[in-house]
Amino acid sequence: MNTAIEIKKGIYWIGVNDRRTHIFENYWPLPKGVAYNSYVIIDEKVVVLDTVERSHMDQYLESLEAVLQGRKVDYLIINHVEPDHTGSIKALLSQYPETTVVGNAKTFPMLRNYYGIEQNLLEVKEGDTLNIGARTLTFAMAPMLHWPETMVTYLPGDNVLFSADIFGAFGTLDGSIFDDQVDLDYLEEEISRYYSNIVGKYGVPAQTALRKLGSLPIDMICALHGPIWRTHIADILAKYDKWSKYETDEGVVIAFSSMYGHTEQMADCIGRFLAEMGIKKIRIHDTSKTHPSYIINDIFRYKGVILGSSAYNGGIFPTMETLLNELENMCIKNHYLAYFANKTWGGGALPCFKAFAEKIKWEVVAEPNEATGAMSLSDVEQCRNIARAMVEKLRS
């Protein structure tokens, strides 16, 4: 089935939708699926930019063949080696064996290690160009967004940026592929969750890339996931600028781990006091039910973070430990932190929270509270103090 769409004269989208994969990178949930985007430029030379995940290889090659109408592929540009974008590369090269593979110095060792590809390679560096007829492509390196070999390809004149995983999104493209023809409200969380969990660790490289690309006239951004941006380009650039600077809104994320409900009771108590003090954006998550990707996404949005856990085997509850590990790995900056705990006898969560606070270097705004079983009046007052200290810090 030919699913190709001409996005500009001689430039085609030949992506696919994946509604069967439940988790991305074998970790991130995909409740709305995901799209894998690939692109073709037809000029004196034919250029394919990236491929798709291998489970959709047959559909992809059929669309490519329909666009080519008997022509061969001259160049395959690999902006990003991750297998969801190179999974069909061996099949494509088998069908079009004279294709030259274009990448940078960090691309080719990965291609060799993954697929044994070592021939017909063309290395490009920052600022290099490739003439394909009436058009000339320009290459820019974007390392650590989110792999070290990532680069982008720019098409002057048409002002199209092929941006690899940058500016991508989770979610399938249901009926159309352009930002002004899809329901961006429906995809809003998937756009920000994609950034916060896939790109979010790399705020400094993102700022470097934004400065590099900021001088280019851009009429269209063609990412490898999510919609093609042609109307809301300024909006997505502004979002990336804000997110990569770790700028947040006034709000508080409360994440808790509770075995028998006592820690959850403390979380609800703090949430109620926050609301009474005028905080409207309060997000409370149970780490045993909510995947860390959603909690991390909210933490990228809101400045205040309050964490609570029951004791478990002399330490912290496992799902909270997972969240703490994820947050440490993400290196998220510029947040206010408070934490609380609950125990039946020996405790153990508070030392883990303290160690986490020291590693992540968020400002701790209140003395922690550790309750024993059901909340006492004293515990209620301490929860009020945590809420008050967070609100005062947010509004200072």
CSV table of C-alpha atoms in Angstrom, one decimal:
chain,number,residue,atom,x,y,z
A,1,MET,CA,0.0,0.0,0.0
A,2,ASN,CA,1.4,3.4,-1.0
A,3,THR,CA,1.0,5.8,1.9
A,4,ALA,CA,3.4,8.5,0.6
A,5,ILE,CA,2.4,12.1,0.8
A,6,GLU,CA,4.0,15.0,-1.1
A,7,ILE,CA,4.8,17.7,1.5
A,8,LYS,CA,6.5,20.1,-0.9
A,9,LYS,CA,7.2,19.8,-4.7
A,10,GLY,CA,9.5,16.8,-5.1
A,11,ILE,CA,9.6,16.1,-1.3
A,12,TYR,CA,7.6,13.2,0.1
A,13,TRP,CA,6.8,11.7,3.5
A,14,ILE,CA,6.8,7.9,3.5
A,15,GLY,CA,6.3,7.2,7.2
A,16,VAL,CA,4.2,4.6,9.0
A,17,ASN,CA,2.0,4.5,12.1
A,18,ASP,CA,2.7,1.9,14.8
A,19,ARG,CA,-0.3,1.1,17.0
A,20,ARG,CA,0.8,-2.3,18.1
A,21,THR,CA,4.0,-1.5,20.1
A,22,HIS,CA,3.1,-0.9,23.7
A,23,ILE,CA,6.4,0.5,25.0
A,24,PHE,CA,9.0,2.7,23.3
A,25,GLU,CA,12.7,1.7,23.7
A,26,ASN,CA,11.2,-1.2,25.8
A,27,TYR,CA,10.4,1.2,28.6
A,28,TRP,CA,8.2,4.3,27.7
A,29,PRO,CA,4.4,3.6,27.4
A,30,LEU,CA,2.8,4.4,24.1
A,31,PRO,CA,-1.0,4.7,24.8
A,32,LYS,CA,-1.4,6.7,21.6
A,33,GLY,CA,1.0,4.7,19.5
A,34,VAL,CA,3.9,6.3,17.6
A,35,ALA,CA,4.8,7.3,14.1
A,36,TYR,CA,8.0,6.6,12.3
A,37,ASN,CA,8.8,9.3,9.7
A,38,SER,CA,11.0,8.9,6.6
A,39,TYR,CA,11.4,11.3,3.7
A,40,VAL,CA,12.3,11.3,0.0
A,41,ILE,CA,13.6,14.1,-2.2
A,42,ILE,CA,13.3,13.6,-5.9
A,43,ASP,CA,15.8,15.7,-7.9
A,44,GLU,CA,18.5,14.8,-10.4
A,45,LYS,CA,19.6,12.6,-7.5
A,46,VAL,CA,17.2,10.7,-5.3
A,47,VAL,CA,17.7,11.1,-1.6
A,48,VAL,CA,16.1,9.1,1.2
A,49,LEU,CA,16.3,10.6,4.7
A,50,ASP,CA,16.3,7.9,7.4
A,51,THR,CA,14.1,4.7,7.3
A,52,VAL,CA,11.6,3.2,9.7
A,53,GLU,CA,11.3,0.5,12.3
A,54,ARG,CA,11.8,-3.0,10.7
A,55,SER,CA,8.3,-4.4,11.6
A,56,HIS,CA,6.9,-1.9,9.1
A,57,MET,CA,9.6,-2.6,6.4
A,58,ASP,CA,7.3,-4.0,3.7
A,59,GLN,CA,4.8,-1.2,3.8
A,60,TYR,CA,7.7,1.3,3.8
A,61,LEU,CA,9.4,-0.2,0.8
A,62,GLU,CA,6.2,-0.3,-1.1
A,63,SER,CA,5.6,3.4,-0.5
A,64,LEU,CA,9.2,4.2,-1.5
A,65,GLU,CA,8.9,2.1,-4.7
A,66,ALA,CA,5.7,4.0,-5.6
A,67,VAL,CA,7.4,7.4,-5.2
A,68,LEU,CA,10.5,6.4,-7.1
A,69,GLN,CA,8.6,5.1,-10.2
A,70,GLY,CA,11.5,3.0,-11.3
A,71,ARG,CA,14.3,5.3,-10.3
A,72,LYS,CA,17.1,4.2,-7.9
A,73,VAL,CA,18.1,5.6,-4.6
A,74,ASP,CA,21.3,7.6,-4.9
A,75,TYR,CA,21.8,8.7,-1.3
A,76,LEU,CA,20.5,7.5,2.1
A,77,ILE,CA,21.1,10.1,4.8
A,78,ILE,CA,21.2,8.8,8.3
A,79,ASN,CA,20.5,11.6,10.7
A,80,HIS,CA,20.0,9.2,13.6
A,81,VAL,CA,21.1,5.6,13.9
A,82,GLU,CA,18.6,4.4,16.5
A,83,PRO,CA,17.0,1.2,15.2
A,84,ASP,CA,13.5,2.7,15.0
A,85,HIS,CA,14.9,4.8,12.2
A,86,THR,CA,17.5,2.4,10.7
A,87,GLY,CA,15.6,-0.9,11.1
A,88,SER,CA,14.8,-1.0,7.4
A,89,ILE,CA,18.2,0.0,6.2
A,90,LYS,CA,19.5,-3.5,5.2
A,91,ALA,CA,16.3,-4.2,3.2
A,92,LEU,CA,16.6,-0.8,1.5
A,93,LEU,CA,20.2,-1.3,0.6
A,94,SER,CA,19.5,-4.8,-0.6
A,95,GLN,CA,16.9,-3.5,-3.0
A,96,TYR,CA,19.0,-0.5,-4.0
A,97,PRO,CA,22.6,-1.7,-3.7
A,98,GLU,CA,24.2,1.2,-5.4
A,99,THR,CA,23.0,3.7,-2.7
A,100,THR,CA,25.6,5.8,-1.0
A,101,VAL,CA,25.0,6.1,2.8
A,102,VAL,CA,25.6,9.6,4.2
A,103,GLY,CA,26.5,10.1,7.8
A,104,ASN,CA,29.1,11.6,10.1
A,105,ALA,CA,32.2,10.1,11.8
A,106,LYS,CA,30.1,8.8,14.7
A,107,THR,CA,27.4,7.3,12.5
A,108,PHE,CA,29.5,4.7,10.7
A,109,PRO,CA,30.8,2.7,13.7
A,110,MET,CA,27.2,2.3,14.9
A,111,LEU,CA,26.0,1.2,11.4
A,112,ARG,CA,28.8,-1.4,11.3
A,113,ASN,CA,28.1,-2.7,14.8
A,114,TYR,CA,24.3,-2.9,14.2
A,115,TYR,CA,24.1,-4.0,10.6
A,116,GLY,CA,27.6,-4.8,9.3
A,117,ILE,CA,27.4,-1.9,6.8
A,118,GLU,CA,30.9,-0.7,5.8
A,119,GLN,CA,30.7,0.1,2.0
A,120,ASN,CA,29.5,3.0,-0.1
A,121,LEU,CA,29.8,5.5,2.8
A,122,LEU,CA,30.1,9.3,2.5
A,123,GLU,CA,31.2,11.1,5.6
A,124,VAL,CA,30.0,14.7,6.2
A,125,LYS,CA,31.0,17.3,8.8
A,126,GLU,CA,29.5,20.4,10.2
A,127,GLY,CA,28.6,22.8,7.4
A,128,ASP,CA,29.2,20.3,4.6
A,129,THR,CA,26.9,20.4,1.6
A,130,LEU,CA,25.7,17.8,-0.9
A,131,ASN,CA,24.4,18.9,-4.4
A,132,ILE,CA,21.6,16.7,-5.7
A,133,GLY,CA,20.6,18.8,-8.8
A,134,ALA,CA,18.5,21.9,-8.4
A,135,ARG,CA,18.9,21.5,-4.6
A,136,THR,CA,21.8,21.5,-2.3
A,137,LEU,CA,21.6,19.9,1.2
A,138,THR,CA,23.5,21.3,4.2
A,139,PHE,CA,24.5,19.3,7.3
A,140,ALA,CA,24.8,20.4,10.9
A,141,MET,CA,25.8,18.2,13.9
A,142,ALA,CA,23.5,18.0,16.9
A,143,PRO,CA,25.3,15.6,19.2
A,144,MET,CA,23.5,14.2,22.2
A,145,LEU,CA,20.0,15.0,20.9
A,146,HIS,CA,19.7,12.4,22.0
A,147,TRP,CA,22.6,10.2,20.7
A,148,PRO,CA,26.1,11.3,20.0
A,149,GLU,CA,25.9,10.8,16.2
A,150,THR,CA,22.7,12.8,15.7
A,151,MET,CA,22.8,15.4,13.0
A,152,VAL,CA,20.2,17.4,11.0
A,153,THR,CA,19.8,18.1,7.3
A,154,TYR,CA,18.7,21.4,6.0
A,155,LEU,CA,17.3,22.2,2.5
A,156,PRO,CA,17.8,25.9,1.6
A,157,GLY,CA,15.3,27.5,-0.7
A,158,ASP,CA,12.6,25.1,0.4
A,159,ASN,CA,13.6,26.0,4.0
A,160,VAL,CA,13.0,22.5,5.2
A,161,LEU,CA,14.8,21.1,8.3
A,162,PHE,CA,15.0,17.4,8.7
A,163,SER,CA,15.5,17.4,12.4
A,164,ALA,CA,16.0,13.7,13.4
A,165,ASP,CA,14.4,13.1,16.9
A,166,ILE,CA,14.5,16.8,17.7
A,167,PHE,CA,10.9,18.3,17.8
A,168,GLY,CA,9.4,14.8,17.8
A,169,ALA,CA,6.4,13.5,19.6
A,170,PHE,CA,4.8,10.2,20.7
A,171,GLY,CA,1.4,9.4,19.1
A,172,THR,CA,0.3,8.2,15.7
A,173,LEU,CA,-0.6,10.5,12.9
A,174,ASP,CA,-4.3,9.8,12.5
A,175,GLY,CA,-5.4,11.0,9.1
A,176,SER,CA,-2.9,13.7,8.4
A,177,ILE,CA,0.7,14.4,9.0
A,178,PHE,CA,0.8,18.2,9.4
A,179,ASP,CA,0.6,20.1,12.7
A,180,ASP,CA,-2.2,22.3,11.4
A,181,GLN,CA,-4.3,19.3,10.4
A,182,VAL,CA,-3.9,17.1,13.5
A,183,ASP,CA,-5.4,17.6,17.0
A,184,LEU,CA,-2.5,19.2,18.8
A,185,ASP,CA,-4.5,19.4,22.0
A,186,TYR,CA,-4.9,15.6,21.9
A,187,LEU,CA,-1.1,15.2,21.3
A,188,GLU,CA,0.0,17.9,23.7
A,189,GLU,CA,1.0,15.6,26.5
A,190,GLU,CA,2.7,13.2,24.1
A,191,ILE,CA,4.8,16.1,22.7
A,192,SER,CA,6.0,17.2,26.1
A,193,ARG,CA,6.4,13.6,27.4
A,194,TYR,CA,8.5,12.8,24.4
A,195,TYR,CA,10.7,15.8,25.1
A,196,SER,CA,11.0,15.3,28.9
A,197,ASN,CA,11.8,11.6,28.7
A,198,ILE,CA,13.7,11.2,25.4
A,199,VAL,CA,15.5,14.6,25.0
A,200,GLY,CA,15.0,16.1,28.4
A,201,LYS,CA,18.3,15.1,29.9
A,202,TYR,CA,20.2,17.1,27.2
A,203,GLY,CA,19.2,20.7,27.9
A,204,VAL,CA,22.6,22.1,27.2
A,205,PRO,CA,22.9,20.4,23.8
A,206,ALA,CA,19.4,21.4,23.0
A,207,GLN,CA,20.3,25.1,23.7
A,208,THR,CA,23.3,24.7,21.5
A,209,ALA,CA,21.2,23.3,18.7
A,210,LEU,CA,18.6,26.0,19.0
A,211,ARG,CA,21.2,28.7,18.7
A,212,LYS,CA,22.7,27.0,15.7
A,213,LEU,CA,19.4,26.6,14.0
A,214,GLY,CA,17.9,30.0,15.1
A,215,SER,CA,19.4,31.9,12.2
A,216,LEU,CA,18.0,29.6,9.5
A,217,PRO,CA,14.7,30.5,7.7
A,218,ILE,CA,12.5,27.5,8.5
A,219,ASP,CA,9.2,26.9,6.7
A,220,MET,CA,8.9,23.2,7.7
A,221,ILE,CA,10.4,20.9,10.4
A,222,CYS,CA,10.4,17.3,9.5
A,223,ALA,CA,11.1,15.2,12.6
A,224,LEU,CA,11.4,11.5,12.7
A,225,HIS,CA,8.3,11.1,15.1
A,226,GLY,CA,5.1,13.1,15.3
A,227,PRO,CA,3.7,15.7,13.0
A,228,ILE,CA,5.5,17.8,10.4
A,229,TRP,CA,5.6,21.3,11.7
A,230,ARG,CA,4.7,24.0,9.2
A,231,THR,CA,2.3,26.4,11.0
A,232,HIS,CA,3.3,26.2,14.7
A,233,ILE,CA,7.1,26.3,14.1
A,234,ALA,CA,7.6,29.3,16.5
A,235,ASP,CA,5.5,27.5,19.1
A,236,ILE,CA,7.6,24.3,19.1
A,237,LEU,CA,10.8,26.2,19.1
A,238,ALA,CA,9.6,28.3,22.0
A,239,LYS,CA,8.6,25.1,23.9
A,240,TYR,CA,12.1,23.6,23.3
A,241,ASP,CA,13.7,26.8,24.5
A,242,LYS,CA,11.7,26.8,27.7
A,243,TRP,CA,12.0,23.1,28.4
A,244,SER,CA,15.8,23.0,27.7
A,245,LYS,CA,16.3,26.0,30.1
A,246,TYR,CA,14.3,24.0,32.8
A,247,GLU,CA,11.8,26.9,33.0
A,248,THR,CA,8.6,25.9,34.9
A,249,ASP,CA,5.2,27.2,35.9
A,250,GLU,CA,3.9,27.7,39.4
A,251,GLY,CA,2.6,24.3,40.5
A,252,VAL,CA,3.5,21.2,42.6
A,253,VAL,CA,4.0,17.6,41.7
A,254,ILE,CA,3.4,15.2,44.6
A,255,ALA,CA,4.5,11.6,44.0
A,256,PHE,CA,4.1,9.0,46.7
A,257,SER,CA,4.5,5.3,47.3
A,258,SER,CA,2.1,3.7,49.7
A,259,MET,CA,1.5,0.2,50.9
A,260,TYR,CA,-1.6,0.5,53.1
A,261,GLY,CA,-2.8,4.0,52.4
A,262,HIS,CA,-1.1,6.0,55.2
A,263,THR,CA,1.5,7.6,52.9
A,264,GLU,CA,-1.2,8.4,50.4
A,265,GLN,CA,-3.2,10.1,53.2
A,266,MET,CA,-0.2,12.3,53.8
A,267,ALA,CA,0.1,13.2,50.1
A,268,ASP,CA,-3.6,14.1,50.0
A,269,CYS,CA,-3.3,16.2,53.1
A,270,ILE,CA,-0.4,18.2,51.7
A,271,GLY,CA,-2.3,18.6,48.4
A,272,ARG,CA,-5.3,20.0,50.2
A,273,PHE,CA,-3.2,22.5,52.1
A,274,LEU,CA,-1.5,23.6,48.9
A,275,ALA,CA,-4.9,24.2,47.3
A,276,GLU,CA,-6.1,26.2,50.4
A,277,MET,CA,-3.0,28.3,50.0
A,278,GLY,CA,-3.9,29.1,46.4
A,279,ILE,CA,-1.9,26.6,44.3
A,280,LYS,CA,-4.1,25.4,41.5
A,281,LYS,CA,-1.8,23.2,39.5
A,282,ILE,CA,-1.3,20.2,41.8
A,283,ARG,CA,-0.5,16.8,40.3
A,284,ILE,CA,-0.6,13.8,42.7
A,285,HIS,CA,0.8,10.5,41.4
A,286,ASP,CA,1.0,7.0,42.9
A,287,THR,CA,4.3,5.6,41.7
A,288,SER,CA,2.9,2.1,41.9
A,289,LYS,CA,0.3,3.0,39.2
A,290,THR,CA,1.8,5.8,37.2
A,291,HIS,CA,4.8,5.2,34.9
A,292,PRO,CA,7.7,7.5,35.7
A,293,SER,CA,7.5,9.1,32.3
A,294,TYR,CA,4.2,10.8,33.2
A,295,ILE,CA,5.6,12.0,36.6
A,296,ILE,CA,8.8,13.3,34.9
A,297,ASN,CA,6.7,15.1,32.3
A,298,ASP,CA,4.8,16.9,35.1
A,299,ILE,CA,8.1,17.7,36.9
A,300,PHE,CA,9.3,19.4,33.7
A,301,ARG,CA,6.2,21.6,33.9
A,302,TYR,CA,6.1,22.6,37.5
A,303,LYS,CA,8.6,24.0,39.9
A,304,GLY,CA,7.7,22.3,43.2
A,305,VAL,CA,8.3,18.6,43.8
A,306,ILE,CA,7.1,16.8,47.0
A,307,LEU,CA,8.0,13.1,47.4
A,308,GLY,CA,6.7,10.7,49.9
A,309,SER,CA,7.3,7.0,50.6
A,310,SER,CA,6.6,4.2,53.0
A,311,ALA,CA,9.5,2.3,54.4
A,312,TYR,CA,10.2,-1.0,52.7
A,313,ASN,CA,12.7,-3.7,53.9
A,314,GLY,CA,14.6,-1.0,55.8
A,315,GLY,CA,14.8,1.3,52.8
A,316,ILE,CA,12.5,3.1,50.4
A,317,PHE,CA,9.6,1.6,48.4
A,318,PRO,CA,10.8,0.1,45.1
A,319,THR,CA,8.7,2.2,42.8
A,320,MET,CA,9.8,5.4,44.5
A,321,GLU,CA,13.4,4.2,44.2
A,322,THR,CA,12.9,3.7,40.5
A,323,LEU,CA,11.5,7.3,40.2
A,324,LEU,CA,14.5,8.7,42.1
A,325,ASN,CA,16.9,6.8,39.9
A,326,GLU,CA,15.2,8.2,36.8
A,327,LEU,CA,15.2,11.8,38.1
A,328,GLU,CA,18.9,11.5,39.0
A,329,ASN,CA,19.7,10.1,35.5
A,330,MET,CA,17.7,12.9,33.8
A,331,CYS,CA,19.8,15.6,35.7
A,332,ILE,CA,16.7,17.9,35.8
A,333,LYS,CA,17.6,21.3,37.2
A,334,ASN,CA,16.0,24.2,39.0
A,335,HIS,CA,13.3,22.7,41.3
A,336,TYR,CA,12.2,23.1,44.9
A,337,LEU,CA,12.0,19.8,46.9
A,338,ALA,CA,10.3,18.6,50.0
A,339,TYR,CA,9.8,15.0,51.2
A,340,PHE,CA,7.9,13.0,53.8
A,341,ALA,CA,7.8,9.3,54.9
A,342,ASN,CA,5.8,6.8,56.8
A,343,LYS,CA,7.0,3.8,58.8
A,344,THR,CA,5.6,1.1,61.1
A,345,TRP,CA,8.8,0.5,63.0
A,346,GLY,CA,12.4,1.2,61.7
A,347,GLY,CA,11.8,3.5,58.8
A,348,GLY,CA,14.3,3.9,56.0
A,349,ALA,CA,12.8,6.2,53.4
A,350,LEU,CA,14.1,9.5,54.8
A,351,PRO,CA,17.8,8.7,54.4
A,352,CYS,CA,17.1,7.7,50.8
A,353,PHE,CA,15.4,11.0,50.1
A,354,LYS,CA,18.2,12.9,51.8
A,355,ALA,CA,20.8,11.2,49.6
A,356,PHE,CA,18.7,11.9,46.5
A,357,ALA,CA,18.4,15.6,47.5
A,358,GLU,CA,22.2,15.9,47.9
A,359,LYS,CA,22.8,14.3,44.5
A,360,ILE,CA,20.2,16.2,42.4
A,361,LYS,CA,21.0,19.5,44.2
A,362,TRP,CA,17.4,20.8,44.3
A,363,GLU,CA,16.7,23.2,47.1
A,364,VAL,CA,15.0,21.5,50.0
A,365,VAL,CA,12.4,23.9,51.3
A,366,ALA,CA,11.1,22.2,54.5
A,367,GLU,CA,12.0,19.8,57.3
A,368,PRO,CA,10.8,16.3,56.3
A,369,ASN,CA,8.0,14.6,58.2
A,370,GLU,CA,8.0,10.9,59.0
A,371,ALA,CA,4.7,9.6,60.4
A,372,THR,CA,4.2,6.2,62.2
A,373,GLY,CA,1.1,4.6,60.8
A,374,ALA,CA,-2.1,6.6,60.6
A,375,MET,CA,-1.6,10.4,60.8
A,376,SER,CA,-1.6,12.1,64.1
A,377,LEU,CA,-2.6,15.8,64.7
A,378,SER,CA,1.1,16.5,64.8
A,379,ASP,CA,1.6,14.9,61.4
A,380,VAL,CA,-1.2,17.0,60.0
A,381,GLU,CA,0.5,20.1,61.2
A,382,GLN,CA,3.8,19.0,59.8
A,383,CYS,CA,2.2,18.4,56.4
A,384,ARG,CA,0.8,21.9,56.6
A,385,ASN,CA,4.3,23.2,57.3
A,386,ILE,CA,5.6,21.4,54.2
A,387,ALA,CA,2.8,22.9,52.0
A,388,ARG,CA,3.4,26.4,53.5
A,389,ALA,CA,7.1,26.3,53.0
A,390,MET,CA,6.7,25.2,49.3
A,391,VAL,CA,4.1,27.9,48.6
A,392,GLU,CA,6.3,30.6,50.2
A,393,LYS,CA,9.3,29.5,48.1
A,394,LEU,CA,7.3,29.3,44.9
A,395,ARG,CA,6.0,32.8,45.5
A,396,SER,CA,9.2,34.4,46.6
